[in-house]
Coordinates of C-alpha atoms and ligand atoms in Angstrom, one line a residue:
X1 CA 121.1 122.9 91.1
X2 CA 123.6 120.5 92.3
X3 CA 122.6 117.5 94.0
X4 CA 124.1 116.1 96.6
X5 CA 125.9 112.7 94.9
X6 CA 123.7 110.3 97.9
X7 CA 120.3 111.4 95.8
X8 CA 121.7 108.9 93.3
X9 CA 121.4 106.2 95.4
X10 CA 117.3 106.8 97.2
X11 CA 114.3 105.3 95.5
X12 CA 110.8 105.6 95.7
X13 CA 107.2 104.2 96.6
X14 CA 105.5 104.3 92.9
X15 CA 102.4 104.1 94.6
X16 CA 102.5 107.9 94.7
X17 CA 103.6 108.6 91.6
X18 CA 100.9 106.1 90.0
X19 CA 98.4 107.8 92.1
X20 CA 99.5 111.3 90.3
X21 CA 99.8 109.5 86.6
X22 CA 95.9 108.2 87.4
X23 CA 94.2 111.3 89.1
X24 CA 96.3 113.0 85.7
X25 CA 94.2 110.9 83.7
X26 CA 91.0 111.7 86.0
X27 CA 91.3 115.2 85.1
X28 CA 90.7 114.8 81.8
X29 CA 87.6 113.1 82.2
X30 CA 88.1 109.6 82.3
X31 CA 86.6 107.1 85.1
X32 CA 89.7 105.5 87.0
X33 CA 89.3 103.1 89.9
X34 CA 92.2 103.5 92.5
X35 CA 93.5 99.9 94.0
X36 CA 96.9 101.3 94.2
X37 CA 97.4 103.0 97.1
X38 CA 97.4 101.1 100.5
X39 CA 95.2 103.6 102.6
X40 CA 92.0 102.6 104.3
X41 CA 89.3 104.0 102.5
X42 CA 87.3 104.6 106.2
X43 CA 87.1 107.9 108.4
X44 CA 89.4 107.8 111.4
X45 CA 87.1 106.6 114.6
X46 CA 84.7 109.5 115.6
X47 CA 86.3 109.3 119.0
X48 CA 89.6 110.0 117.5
X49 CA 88.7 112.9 115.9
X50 CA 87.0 114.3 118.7
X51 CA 89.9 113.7 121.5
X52 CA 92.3 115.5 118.5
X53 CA 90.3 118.1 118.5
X54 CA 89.5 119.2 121.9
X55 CA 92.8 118.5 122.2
X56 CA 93.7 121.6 119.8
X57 CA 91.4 123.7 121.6
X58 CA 92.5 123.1 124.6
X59 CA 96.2 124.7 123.9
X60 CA 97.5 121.6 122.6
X61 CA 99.7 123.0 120.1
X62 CA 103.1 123.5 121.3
X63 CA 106.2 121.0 121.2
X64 CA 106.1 117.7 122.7
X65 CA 108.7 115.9 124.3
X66 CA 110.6 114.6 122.0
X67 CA 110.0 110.8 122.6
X68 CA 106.4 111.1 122.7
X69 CA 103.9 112.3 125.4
X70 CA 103.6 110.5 128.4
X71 CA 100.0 109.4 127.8
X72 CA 100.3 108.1 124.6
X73 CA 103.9 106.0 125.6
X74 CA 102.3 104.5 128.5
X75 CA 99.1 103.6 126.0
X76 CA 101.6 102.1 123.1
X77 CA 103.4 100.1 126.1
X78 CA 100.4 98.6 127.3
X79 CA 98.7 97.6 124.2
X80 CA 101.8 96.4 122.9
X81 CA 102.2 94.4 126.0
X82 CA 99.5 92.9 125.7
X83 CA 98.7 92.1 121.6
X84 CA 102.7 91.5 121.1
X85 CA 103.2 89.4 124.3
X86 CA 106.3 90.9 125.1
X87 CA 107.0 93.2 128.4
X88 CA 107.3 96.8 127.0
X89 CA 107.9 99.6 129.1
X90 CA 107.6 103.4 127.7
X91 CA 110.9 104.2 128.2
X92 CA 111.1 102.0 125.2
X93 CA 108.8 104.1 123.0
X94 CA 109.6 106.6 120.5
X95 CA 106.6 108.3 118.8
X96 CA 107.8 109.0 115.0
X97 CA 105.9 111.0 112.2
X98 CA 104.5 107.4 110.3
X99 CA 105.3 104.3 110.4
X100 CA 108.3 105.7 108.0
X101 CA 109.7 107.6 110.6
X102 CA 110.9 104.4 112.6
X103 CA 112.3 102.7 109.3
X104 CA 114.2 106.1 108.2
X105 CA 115.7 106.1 112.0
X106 CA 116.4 102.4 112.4
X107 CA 118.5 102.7 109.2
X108 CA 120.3 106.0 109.6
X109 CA 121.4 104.9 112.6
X110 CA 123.1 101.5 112.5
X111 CA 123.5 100.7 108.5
X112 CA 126.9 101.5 107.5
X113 CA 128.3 102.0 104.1
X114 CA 129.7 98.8 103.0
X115 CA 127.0 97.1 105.7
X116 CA 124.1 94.3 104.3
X117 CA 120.4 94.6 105.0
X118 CA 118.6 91.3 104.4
X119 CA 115.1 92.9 102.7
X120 CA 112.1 90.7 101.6
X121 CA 111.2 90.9 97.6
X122 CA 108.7 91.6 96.8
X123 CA 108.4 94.1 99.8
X124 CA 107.5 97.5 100.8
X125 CA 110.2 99.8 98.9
X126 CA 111.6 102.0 101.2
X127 CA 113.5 99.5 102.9
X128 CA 115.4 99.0 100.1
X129 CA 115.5 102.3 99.1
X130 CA 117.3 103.9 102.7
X131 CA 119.8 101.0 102.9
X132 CA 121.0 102.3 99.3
X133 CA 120.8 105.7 100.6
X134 CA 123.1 105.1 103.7
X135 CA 125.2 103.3 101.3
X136 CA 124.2 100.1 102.8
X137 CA 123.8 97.4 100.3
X138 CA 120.0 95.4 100.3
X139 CA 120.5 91.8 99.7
X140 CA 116.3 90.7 98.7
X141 CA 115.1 87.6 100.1
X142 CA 112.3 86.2 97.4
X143 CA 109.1 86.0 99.0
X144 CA 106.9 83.3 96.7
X145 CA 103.8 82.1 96.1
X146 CA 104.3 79.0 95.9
X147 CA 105.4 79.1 99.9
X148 CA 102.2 81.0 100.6
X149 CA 104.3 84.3 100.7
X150 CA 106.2 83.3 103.6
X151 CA 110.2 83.2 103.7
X152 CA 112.6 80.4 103.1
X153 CA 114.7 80.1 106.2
X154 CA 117.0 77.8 104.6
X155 CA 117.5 81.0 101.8
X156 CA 117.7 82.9 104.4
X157 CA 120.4 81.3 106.1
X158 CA 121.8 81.3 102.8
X159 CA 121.8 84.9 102.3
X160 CA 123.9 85.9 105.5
X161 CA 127.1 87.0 105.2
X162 CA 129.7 88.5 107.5
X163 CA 128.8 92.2 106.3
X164 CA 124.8 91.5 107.1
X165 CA 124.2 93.6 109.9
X166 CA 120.2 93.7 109.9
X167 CA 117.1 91.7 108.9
X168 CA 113.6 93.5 108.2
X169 CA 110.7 91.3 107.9
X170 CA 107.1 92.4 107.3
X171 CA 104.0 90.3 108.5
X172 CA 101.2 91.1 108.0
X173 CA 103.2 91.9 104.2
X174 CA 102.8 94.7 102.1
X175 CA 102.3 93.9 99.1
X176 CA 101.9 90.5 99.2
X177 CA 99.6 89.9 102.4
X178 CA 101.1 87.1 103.9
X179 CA 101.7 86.3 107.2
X180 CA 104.9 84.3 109.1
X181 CA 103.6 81.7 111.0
X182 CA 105.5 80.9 114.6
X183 CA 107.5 78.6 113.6
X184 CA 108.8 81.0 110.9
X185 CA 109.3 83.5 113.5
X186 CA 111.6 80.9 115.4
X187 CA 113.5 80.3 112.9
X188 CA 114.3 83.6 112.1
X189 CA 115.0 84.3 115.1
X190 CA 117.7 81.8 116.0
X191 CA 119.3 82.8 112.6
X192 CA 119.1 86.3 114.0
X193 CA 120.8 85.1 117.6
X194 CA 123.4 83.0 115.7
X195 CA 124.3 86.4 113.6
X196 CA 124.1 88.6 115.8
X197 CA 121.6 90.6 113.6
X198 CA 119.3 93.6 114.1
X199 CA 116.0 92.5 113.1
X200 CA 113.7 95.4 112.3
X201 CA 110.2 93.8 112.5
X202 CA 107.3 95.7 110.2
X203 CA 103.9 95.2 112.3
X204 CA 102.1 97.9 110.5
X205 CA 99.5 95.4 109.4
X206 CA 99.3 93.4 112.9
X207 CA 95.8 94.0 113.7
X208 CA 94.4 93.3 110.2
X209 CA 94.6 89.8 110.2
X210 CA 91.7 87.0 108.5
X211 CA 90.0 83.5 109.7
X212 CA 91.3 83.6 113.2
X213 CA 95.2 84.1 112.3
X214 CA 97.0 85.1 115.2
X215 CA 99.1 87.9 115.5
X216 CA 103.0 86.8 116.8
X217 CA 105.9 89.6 116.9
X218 CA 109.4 87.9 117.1
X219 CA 109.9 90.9 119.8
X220 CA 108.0 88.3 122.2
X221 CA 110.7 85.4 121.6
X222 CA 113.6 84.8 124.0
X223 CA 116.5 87.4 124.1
X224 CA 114.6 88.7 120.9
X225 CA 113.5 92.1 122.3
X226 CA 117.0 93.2 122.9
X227 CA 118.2 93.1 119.2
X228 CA 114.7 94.0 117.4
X229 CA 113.4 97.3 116.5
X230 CA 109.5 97.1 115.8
X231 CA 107.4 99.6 113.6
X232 CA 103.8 99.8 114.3
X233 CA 101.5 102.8 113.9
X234 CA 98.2 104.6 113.3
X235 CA 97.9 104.3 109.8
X236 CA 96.7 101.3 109.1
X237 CA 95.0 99.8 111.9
X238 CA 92.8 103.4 112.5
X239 CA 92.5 104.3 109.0
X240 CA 94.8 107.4 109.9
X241 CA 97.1 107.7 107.3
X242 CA 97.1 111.0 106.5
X243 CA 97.6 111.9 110.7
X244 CA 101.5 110.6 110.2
X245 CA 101.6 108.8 113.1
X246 CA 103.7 105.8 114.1
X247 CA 106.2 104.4 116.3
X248 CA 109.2 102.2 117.7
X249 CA 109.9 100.1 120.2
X250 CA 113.2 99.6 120.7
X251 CA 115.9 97.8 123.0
X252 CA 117.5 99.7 125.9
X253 CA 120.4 99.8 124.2
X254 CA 118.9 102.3 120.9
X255 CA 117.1 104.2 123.2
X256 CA 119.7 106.9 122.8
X257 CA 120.0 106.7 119.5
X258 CA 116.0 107.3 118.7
X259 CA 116.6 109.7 121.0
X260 CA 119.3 111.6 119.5
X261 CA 117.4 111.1 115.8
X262 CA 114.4 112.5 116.9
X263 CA 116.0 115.5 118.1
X264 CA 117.9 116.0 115.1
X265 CA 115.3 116.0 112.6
X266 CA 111.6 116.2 113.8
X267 CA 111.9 117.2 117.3
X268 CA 108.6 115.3 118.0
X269 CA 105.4 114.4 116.1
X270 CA 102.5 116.7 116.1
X271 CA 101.2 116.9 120.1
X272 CA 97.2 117.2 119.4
X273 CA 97.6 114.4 117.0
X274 CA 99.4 112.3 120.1
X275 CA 96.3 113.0 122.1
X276 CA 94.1 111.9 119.3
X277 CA 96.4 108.4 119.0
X278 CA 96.3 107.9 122.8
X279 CA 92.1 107.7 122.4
X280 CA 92.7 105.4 119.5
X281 CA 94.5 103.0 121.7
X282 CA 92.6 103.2 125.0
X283 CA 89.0 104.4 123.8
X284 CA 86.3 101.7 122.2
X285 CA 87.7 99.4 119.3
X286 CA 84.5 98.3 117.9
X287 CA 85.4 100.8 114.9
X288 CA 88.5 98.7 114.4
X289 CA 87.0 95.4 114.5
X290 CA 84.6 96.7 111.9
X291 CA 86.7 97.8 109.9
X292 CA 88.4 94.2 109.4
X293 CA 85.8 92.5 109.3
X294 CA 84.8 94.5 106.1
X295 CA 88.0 93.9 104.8
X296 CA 87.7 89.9 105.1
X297 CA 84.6 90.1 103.1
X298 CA 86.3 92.2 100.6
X299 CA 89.4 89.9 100.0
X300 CA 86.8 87.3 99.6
X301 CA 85.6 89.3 96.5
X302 CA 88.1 90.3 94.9
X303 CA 90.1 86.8 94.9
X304 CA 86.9 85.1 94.3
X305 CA 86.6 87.5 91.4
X306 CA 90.3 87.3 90.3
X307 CA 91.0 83.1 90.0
X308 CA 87.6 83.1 87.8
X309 CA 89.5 85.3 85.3
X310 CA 91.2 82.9 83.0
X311 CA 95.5 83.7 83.4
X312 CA 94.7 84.7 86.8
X313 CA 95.7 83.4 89.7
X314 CA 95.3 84.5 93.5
X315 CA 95.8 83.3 97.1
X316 CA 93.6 83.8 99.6
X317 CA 95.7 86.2 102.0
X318 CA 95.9 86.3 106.0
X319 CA 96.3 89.5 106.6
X320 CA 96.5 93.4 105.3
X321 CA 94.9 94.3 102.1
X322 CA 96.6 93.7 99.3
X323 CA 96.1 90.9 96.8
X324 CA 98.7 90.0 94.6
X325 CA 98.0 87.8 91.8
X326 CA 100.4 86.2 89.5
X327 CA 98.9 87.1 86.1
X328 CA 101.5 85.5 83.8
X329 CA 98.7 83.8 82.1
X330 CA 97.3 86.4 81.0
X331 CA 100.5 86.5 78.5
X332 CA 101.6 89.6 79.6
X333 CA 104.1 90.9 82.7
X334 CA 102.5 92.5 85.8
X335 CA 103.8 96.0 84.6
X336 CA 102.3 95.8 81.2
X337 CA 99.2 94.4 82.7
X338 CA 98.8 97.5 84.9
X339 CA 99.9 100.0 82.4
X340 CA 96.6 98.1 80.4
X341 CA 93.9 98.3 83.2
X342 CA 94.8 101.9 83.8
X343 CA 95.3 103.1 79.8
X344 CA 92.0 100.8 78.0
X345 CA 90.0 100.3 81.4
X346 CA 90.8 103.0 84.1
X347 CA 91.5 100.1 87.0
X348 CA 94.7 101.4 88.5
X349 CA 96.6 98.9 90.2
X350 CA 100.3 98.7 90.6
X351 CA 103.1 96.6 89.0
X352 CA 104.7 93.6 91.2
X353 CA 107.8 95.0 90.5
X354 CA 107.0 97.9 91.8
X355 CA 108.3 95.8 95.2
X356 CA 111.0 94.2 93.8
X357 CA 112.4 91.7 90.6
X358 CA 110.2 88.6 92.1
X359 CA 106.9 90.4 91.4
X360 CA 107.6 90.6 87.7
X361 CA 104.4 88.3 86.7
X362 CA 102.4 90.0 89.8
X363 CA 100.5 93.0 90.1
X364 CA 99.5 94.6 93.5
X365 CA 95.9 94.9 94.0
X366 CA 94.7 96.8 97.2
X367 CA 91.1 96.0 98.4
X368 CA 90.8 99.0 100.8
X369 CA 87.8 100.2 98.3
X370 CA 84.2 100.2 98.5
X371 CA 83.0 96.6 97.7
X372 CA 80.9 98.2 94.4
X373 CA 84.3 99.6 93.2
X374 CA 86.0 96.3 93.5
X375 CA 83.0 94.4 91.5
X376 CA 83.3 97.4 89.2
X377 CA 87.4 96.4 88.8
X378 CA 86.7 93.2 88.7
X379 CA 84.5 93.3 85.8
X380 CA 86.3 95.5 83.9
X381 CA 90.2 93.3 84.4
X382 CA 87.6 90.6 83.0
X383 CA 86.8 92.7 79.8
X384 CA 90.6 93.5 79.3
X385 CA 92.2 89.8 79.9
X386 CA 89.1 88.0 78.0
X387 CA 90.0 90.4 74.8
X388 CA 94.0 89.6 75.8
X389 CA 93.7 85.9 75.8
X390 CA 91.0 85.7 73.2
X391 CA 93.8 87.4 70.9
X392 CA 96.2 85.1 71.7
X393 CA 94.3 81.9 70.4
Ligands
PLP401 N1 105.4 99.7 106.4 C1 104.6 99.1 105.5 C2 104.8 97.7 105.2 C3 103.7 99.9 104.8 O1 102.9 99.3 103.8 C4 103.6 101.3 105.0 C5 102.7 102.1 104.2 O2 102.2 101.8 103.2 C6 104.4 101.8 106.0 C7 105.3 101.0 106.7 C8 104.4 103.3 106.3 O3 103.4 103.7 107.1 P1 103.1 105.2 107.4 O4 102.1 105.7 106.4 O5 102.6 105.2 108.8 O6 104.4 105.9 107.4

């Protein structure tokens, strides 16, 4: 069958695809530890589940308006309100199917061919991946270790041209974990002003944050909510990935526009699951708090467990859960370092450059596992770089 010629252009999140290759390898017998795919490894809040499914028997079932339902709009507007600091009003909410939806939209709607999207690298692939697809053009801003995992603003300034029409940034970061401080956010955000650029702010990670880190969303700096887009959601912060929930919230000015997106492809995300989100938000958070608090004391393992491997070497992230360790002296790139754990030691992990060129000595390690899987992993990435550097003397 003939393709249509824009299929040349779209990517995709190897996490899946890994995820196949491993449970592949699973069938056949072998033990594989799964680090690769950035899911929370806990059950969606009892509460959740419950509200979703009275909410099915009780007729739920039918279309919802397309924004969102009213409930779960004015829930999103308050809690944003008050964890992002900026005044949000549901008219300003768009309920998407995953966090996705709201990228897929943003960039659909106001990248045009020939148009520059300032993307971070390493970072989360689709970005990159829709601009191409909209035959935008991604420019990568390297994210590096040795600036904690936190932008340049001088690059950044840098990589603006007349053709840049919109900035994503990511913080909490996927893959790398790190975190833009305030300042950072500033700075952005004057560049942003001075451009006239759409910023599309990724806050899928906001609530997961470490050692008293604050949130900050650049929506909440002056004149910045008028010309940023920001994608939150379920998935993350209520271990509800597999609900495909998430959402926007936009300035006046797109709220046509998410509008007339929604109509012309979804119509509106699932209406029971809306019910189920709006509990999530407004019911008890104890499950969330939980939740991260287990996380803290698993990054603490695993990077503990990673800089005492010799040619390993990890920061301490702020936020999500992903570790991503530069393994370069090991001898070997983060893709054939992965392709290693998984083949002689069943520890699936992903390549850094699975995220983009500046993760080539990096692999992606996510921690949402139970703490005896991650000693498990640990140990055996020991076995496989002690025999790798061992051979190299
Ligand atoms: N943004 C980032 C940075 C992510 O890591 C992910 C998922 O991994 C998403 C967005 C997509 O979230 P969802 O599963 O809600 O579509």
């Amino acid at each position: 069958m003939r393709l249509a010629s824009r299929m040349s252009t779209i990517g995709t999140e190897s996490a899946f695809e890994v995820a196949a290759r491993a449970r592949a390898l699973e069938a056949t017998g072998r033990s594989v530890i799964h680090l690769e795919i950035g899911e929370p490894d806990f059950d969606t809040p009892a509460n959740v589940r419950e509200a979703a499914k009275r909410a099915l028997d009780g007729g739920f079932t039918h279309y919802a308006p397309f924004p969102g339902i009213p409930a779960l709009r004015q829930a999103i507007a308050d809690d944003a309100t008050a964890r992002k600091r900026f005044a949000v009003t549901p008219d300003r909410v768009f309920v998407t199917v995953g966090g996705k939806g709201v990228m897929l939209n943003a960039i659909i709607g106001l990248v045009d061919p020939g148009d520059e999207v300032i993307v971070p690298d390493p970072g989360y692939p689709i970005y990159e991946s829709l601009v191409r697809f909209v035959g935008g053009t991604p420019v990568p801003i390297p994210i590096r270790m040795n600036r904690e995992f936190r932008l340049d603003v001088d690059e950044l300034a840098s990589l603006i041209t007349p053709r840049t029409r919109m900035l994503v940034i990511n913080s909490p970061a996927n893959p790398t974990g790190g975190v833009l401080t305030g300042g950072d956010l500033e700075a952005i955000a004057e560049l942003a002003t001075r451009h006239d650029l759409v910023v599309l702010a990724d806050e899928i990670y906001g609530r997961i944050l470490y050692d008293g880190t604050e949130h900050h969303s650049i929506a909440s700096l002056p004149g910045m909510a008028d010309r940023t887009i920001v994608l939150d959601g379920f998935s993350k912060t209520f271990a509800m990935t597999g609900w495909r929930l998430g959402y926007a919230i936009v300035p006046p000015s797109l709220v046509a526009m998410y509008g007339q997106l929604i109509i012309n492809t979804i119509s509106c995300a699932p209406t029971f699951v809306q019910i189920g989100a709006a509990e999530a938000l407004r019911g008890q958070q104890a499950d969330v708090d939980a939740m991260v608090v287990e996380f803290r004391a698993r990054r603490d393992l695993v990077v503990d467990g990673l800089n005492a491997i010799p040619g390993i070497r990890c920061l301490r992230p702020s936020g999500a859960f992903y570790a991503f360790p530069d393994v370069s002296g090991t001898g070997l790139s983060g893709a054939e370092l992965a392709e290693k754990l998984l083949q002689d030691a069943g520890v699936c992990v992903l390549a850094g450059t699975a995220f983009g060129g500046i993760g080539t000595d990096h692999i992606r390690i996510s921690y949402a596992n139970s703490r005896e899987n991650l000693g498990l992993a640990l140990d055996r990435i020991r076995s496989v770089v002690n025999t790798l550097v061992a051979a190299a003397r």
